[in-house]
């Protein structure tokens, strides 16, 4: 017996047995690329949308998908694709990220973003930055040019600028629509505090504490032709946020996650709940250890666990085989994909 073991171990070390020379993280090449995006979840109702506005959102998503998929189609990496895709959405004032970021209670814009590479689990994120045009590029710089994962506030702004990211005056992020959104949020939030003092007005409290008029966020996940997954998320956070509040988007494992062994995920919604559920990593773990499919894992987390806690929102995800999931428990979610067959789809409502 000892002799047989000895022979086997010698054969293995000499490479005589037919052992495939791949590590767990390496995957076959020539996969069909897939790209999935979101532009935020919330109370997005057809009845409240004009045809022009709907067309503008769809055009914005199609432009972003086109830019990202072009990279994938030409053999580019999922990391490059998700960054480029998110940059297009950040530059579009319709979405709550970059140019269209929502306002804090103090009337400023504080941006969060994260990016993750599924091949080596490298990740970078920035939180509460105020002067970088494309926060997703700053997040990538954190990943590639520092030994850290997460930078915040002025330090993150200073680092990103020194790393070559385009910096802008904070006034760049001012948009009329988001400023009006802040006024509405202030009104609703003061109504909520009044209701909290008067418990019998429960019905209106419920209405006022429904936070989803404040949402937004953009994100992209991709599978490239080498089988590598990547995820990117960028947001202005939630309207009227206070005290340096940070949401789930820049927290690796909560709003953003990618692992070649399972899937890539980008979330949108009421961030506090996504943080408490460690949303993205929980889905990956359900796949890795619970042997669930992407669809099962993401549905259970978004359609069951999230509302059980009282949270809402959605996510986009792609697994290592190119399967797509886009569950959400709100009225709508701006979302789109280019699937394995190159078919492009954008959707808004349930
Ligand atoms: N999840 C983001 C946050 O909580 C907001 C959003 O997705 O709209 O900051």
PDB file of N, CA and C in Angstrom, residues 133-166:
ATOM      1  N   UNK A 133     -14.732  63.018 -11.036  1.00  0.00           N
ATOM      2  CA  UNK A 133     -15.808  62.923 -12.033  1.00  0.00           C
ATOM      3  C   UNK A 133     -16.353  61.507 -12.142  1.00  0.00           C
ATOM      4  N   UNK A 134     -15.462  60.534 -12.182  1.00  0.00           N
ATOM      5  CA  UNK A 134     -15.898  59.142 -12.327  1.00  0.00           C
ATOM      6  C   UNK A 134     -15.418  58.300 -11.145  1.00  0.00           C
ATOM      7  N   UNK A 135     -16.235  58.198 -10.127  1.00  0.00           N
ATOM      8  CA  UNK A 135     -15.832  57.463  -8.920  1.00  0.00           C
ATOM      9  C   UNK A 135     -15.411  56.011  -9.199  1.00  0.00           C
ATOM     10  N   UNK A 136     -15.971  55.396 -10.239  1.00  0.00           N
ATOM     11  CA  UNK A 136     -15.623  53.992 -10.499  1.00  0.00           C
ATOM     12  C   UNK A 136     -14.152  53.862 -10.904  1.00  0.00           C
ATOM     13  N   UNK A 137     -13.641  54.900 -11.581  1.00  0.00           N
ATOM     14  CA  UNK A 137     -12.229  54.888 -11.975  1.00  0.00           C
ATOM     15  C   UNK A 137     -11.339  55.087 -10.747  1.00  0.00           C
ATOM     16  N   UNK A 138     -11.844  55.876  -9.805  1.00  0.00           N
ATOM     17  CA  UNK A 138     -11.112  56.048  -8.544  1.00  0.00           C
ATOM     18  C   UNK A 138     -11.062  54.719  -7.788  1.00  0.00           C
ATOM     19  N   UNK A 139     -12.190  53.990  -7.787  1.00  0.00           N
ATOM     20  CA  UNK A 139     -12.232  52.691  -7.104  1.00  0.00           C
ATOM     21  C   UNK A 139     -11.218  51.729  -7.740  1.00  0.00           C
ATOM     22  N   UNK A 140     -11.167  51.756  -9.061  1.00  0.00           N
ATOM     23  CA  UNK A 140     -10.210  50.865  -9.746  1.00  0.00           C
ATOM     24  C   UNK A 140      -8.769  51.252  -9.412  1.00  0.00           C
ATOM     25  N   UNK A 141      -8.528  52.562  -9.301  1.00  0.00           N
ATOM     26  CA  UNK A 141      -7.174  53.009  -8.937  1.00  0.00           C
ATOM     27  C   UNK A 141      -6.812  52.524  -7.532  1.00  0.00           C
ATOM     28  N   UNK A 142      -7.780  52.537  -6.619  1.00  0.00           N
ATOM     29  CA  UNK A 142      -7.515  52.017  -5.264  1.00  0.00           C
ATOM     30  C   UNK A 142      -7.101  50.547  -5.373  1.00  0.00           C
ATOM     31  N   UNK A 143      -7.822  49.807  -6.201  1.00  0.00           N
ATOM     32  CA  UNK A 143      -7.543  48.371  -6.360  1.00  0.00           C
ATOM     33  C   UNK A 143      -6.154  48.126  -6.951  1.00  0.00           C
ATOM     34  N   UNK A 144      -5.814  48.931  -7.964  1.00  0.00           N
ATOM     35  CA  UNK A 144      -4.598  48.629  -8.730  1.00  0.00           C
ATOM     36  C   UNK A 144      -3.355  49.376  -8.259  1.00  0.00           C
ATOM     37  N   UNK A 145      -3.569  50.515  -7.573  1.00  0.00           N
ATOM     38  CA  UNK A 145      -2.395  51.334  -7.265  1.00  0.00           C
ATOM     39  C   UNK A 145      -2.135  51.496  -5.771  1.00  0.00           C
ATOM     40  N   UNK A 146      -2.898  50.810  -4.940  1.00  0.00           N
ATOM     41  CA  UNK A 146      -2.616  50.867  -3.498  1.00  0.00           C
ATOM     42  C   UNK A 146      -2.650  49.446  -2.945  1.00  0.00           C
ATOM     43  N   UNK A 147      -2.244  49.327  -1.688  1.00  0.00           N
ATOM     44  CA  UNK A 147      -2.363  48.008  -1.066  1.00  0.00           C
ATOM     45  C   UNK A 147      -3.636  47.944  -0.211  1.00  0.00           C
ATOM     46  N   UNK A 148      -4.535  48.909  -0.447  1.00  0.00           N
ATOM     47  CA  UNK A 148      -5.764  48.968   0.340  1.00  0.00           C
ATOM     48  C   UNK A 148      -6.965  48.542  -0.494  1.00  0.00           C
ATOM     49  N   UNK A 149      -8.101  48.434   0.158  1.00  0.00           N
ATOM     50  CA  UNK A 149      -9.346  48.114  -0.567  1.00  0.00           C
ATOM     51  C   UNK A 149     -10.277  49.321  -0.578  1.00  0.00           C
ATOM     52  N   UNK A 150     -10.327  50.056   0.534  1.00  0.00           N
ATOM     53  CA  UNK A 150     -11.354  51.094   0.660  1.00  0.00           C
ATOM     54  C   UNK A 150     -10.753  52.396   1.183  1.00  0.00           C
ATOM     55  N   UNK A 151     -10.977  53.492   0.450  1.00  0.00           N
ATOM     56  CA  UNK A 151     -10.547  54.812   0.911  1.00  0.00           C
ATOM     57  C   UNK A 151     -11.774  55.701   1.027  1.00  0.00           C
ATOM     58  N   UNK A 152     -11.742  56.649   1.965  1.00  0.00           N
ATOM     59  CA  UNK A 152     -12.922  57.491   2.133  1.00  0.00           C
ATOM     60  C   UNK A 152     -12.567  58.978   2.217  1.00  0.00           C
ATOM     61  N   UNK A 153     -13.580  59.807   1.915  1.00  0.00           N
ATOM     62  CA  UNK A 153     -13.491  61.246   2.145  1.00  0.00           C
ATOM     63  C   UNK A 153     -12.356  61.930   1.399  1.00  0.00           C
ATOM     64  N   UNK A 154     -11.817  62.957   2.053  1.00  0.00           N
ATOM     65  CA  UNK A 154     -10.812  63.801   1.398  1.00  0.00           C
ATOM     66  C   UNK A 154      -9.576  63.001   0.980  1.00  0.00           C
ATOM     67  N   UNK A 155      -9.199  62.054   1.819  1.00  0.00           N
ATOM     68  CA  UNK A 155      -8.034  61.217   1.482  1.00  0.00           C
ATOM     69  C   UNK A 155      -8.257  60.494   0.166  1.00  0.00           C
ATOM     70  N   UNK A 156      -9.468  59.981  -0.019  1.00  0.00           N
ATOM     71  CA  UNK A 156      -9.786  59.251  -1.248  1.00  0.00           C
ATOM     72  C   UNK A 156      -9.769  60.214  -2.444  1.00  0.00           C
ATOM     73  N   UNK A 157     -10.336  61.419  -2.250  1.00  0.00           N
ATOM     74  CA  UNK A 157     -10.305  62.421  -3.318  1.00  0.00           C
ATOM     75  C   UNK A 157      -8.864  62.758  -3.699  1.00  0.00           C
ATOM     76  N   UNK A 158      -8.034  63.006  -2.676  1.00  0.00           N
ATOM     77  CA  UNK A 158      -6.635  63.380  -2.928  1.00  0.00           C
ATOM     78  C   UNK A 158      -5.903  62.255  -3.643  1.00  0.00           C
ATOM     79  N   UNK A 159      -6.107  61.032  -3.152  1.00  0.00           N
ATOM     80  CA  UNK A 159      -5.428  59.888  -3.779  1.00  0.00           C
ATOM     81  C   UNK A 159      -5.844  59.768  -5.249  1.00  0.00           C
ATOM     82  N   UNK A 160      -7.174  59.827  -5.498  1.00  0.00           N
ATOM     83  CA  UNK A 160      -7.665  59.613  -6.866  1.00  0.00           C
ATOM     84  C   UNK A 160      -7.082  60.656  -7.818  1.00  0.00           C
ATOM     85  N   UNK A 161      -7.032  61.893  -7.333  1.00  0.00           N
ATOM     86  CA  UNK A 161      -6.465  62.959  -8.175  1.00  0.00           C
ATOM     87  C   UNK A 161      -4.995  62.656  -8.476  1.00  0.00           C
ATOM     88  N   UNK A 162      -4.264  62.262  -7.442  1.00  0.00           N
ATOM     89  CA  UNK A 162      -2.833  61.978  -7.646  1.00  0.00           C
ATOM     90  C   UNK A 162      -2.634  60.751  -8.534  1.00  0.00           C
ATOM     91  N   UNK A 163      -3.643  59.884  -8.589  1.00  0.00           N
ATOM     92  CA  UNK A 163      -3.538  58.682  -9.433  1.00  0.00           C
ATOM     93  C   UNK A 163      -3.975  58.977 -10.875  1.00  0.00           C
ATOM     94  N   UNK A 164      -4.329  60.229 -11.149  1.00  0.00           N
ATOM     95  CA  UNK A 164      -4.651  60.612 -12.530  1.00  0.00           C
ATOM     96  C   UNK A 164      -6.125  60.625 -12.864  1.00  0.00           C
ATOM     97  N   UNK A 165      -6.997  60.435 -11.875  1.00  0.00           N
ATOM     98  CA  UNK A 165      -8.440  60.482 -12.147  1.00  0.00           C
ATOM     99  C   UNK A 165      -8.847  61.952 -12.345  1.00  0.00           C
ATOM    100  N   UNK A 166      -9.753  62.188 -13.274  1.00  0.00           N
ATOM    101  CA  UNK A 166     -10.180  63.560 -13.567  1.00  0.00           C
ATOM    102  C   UNK A 166     -10.907  64.147 -12.366  1.00  0.00           C
TER     103      UNK A 166
END
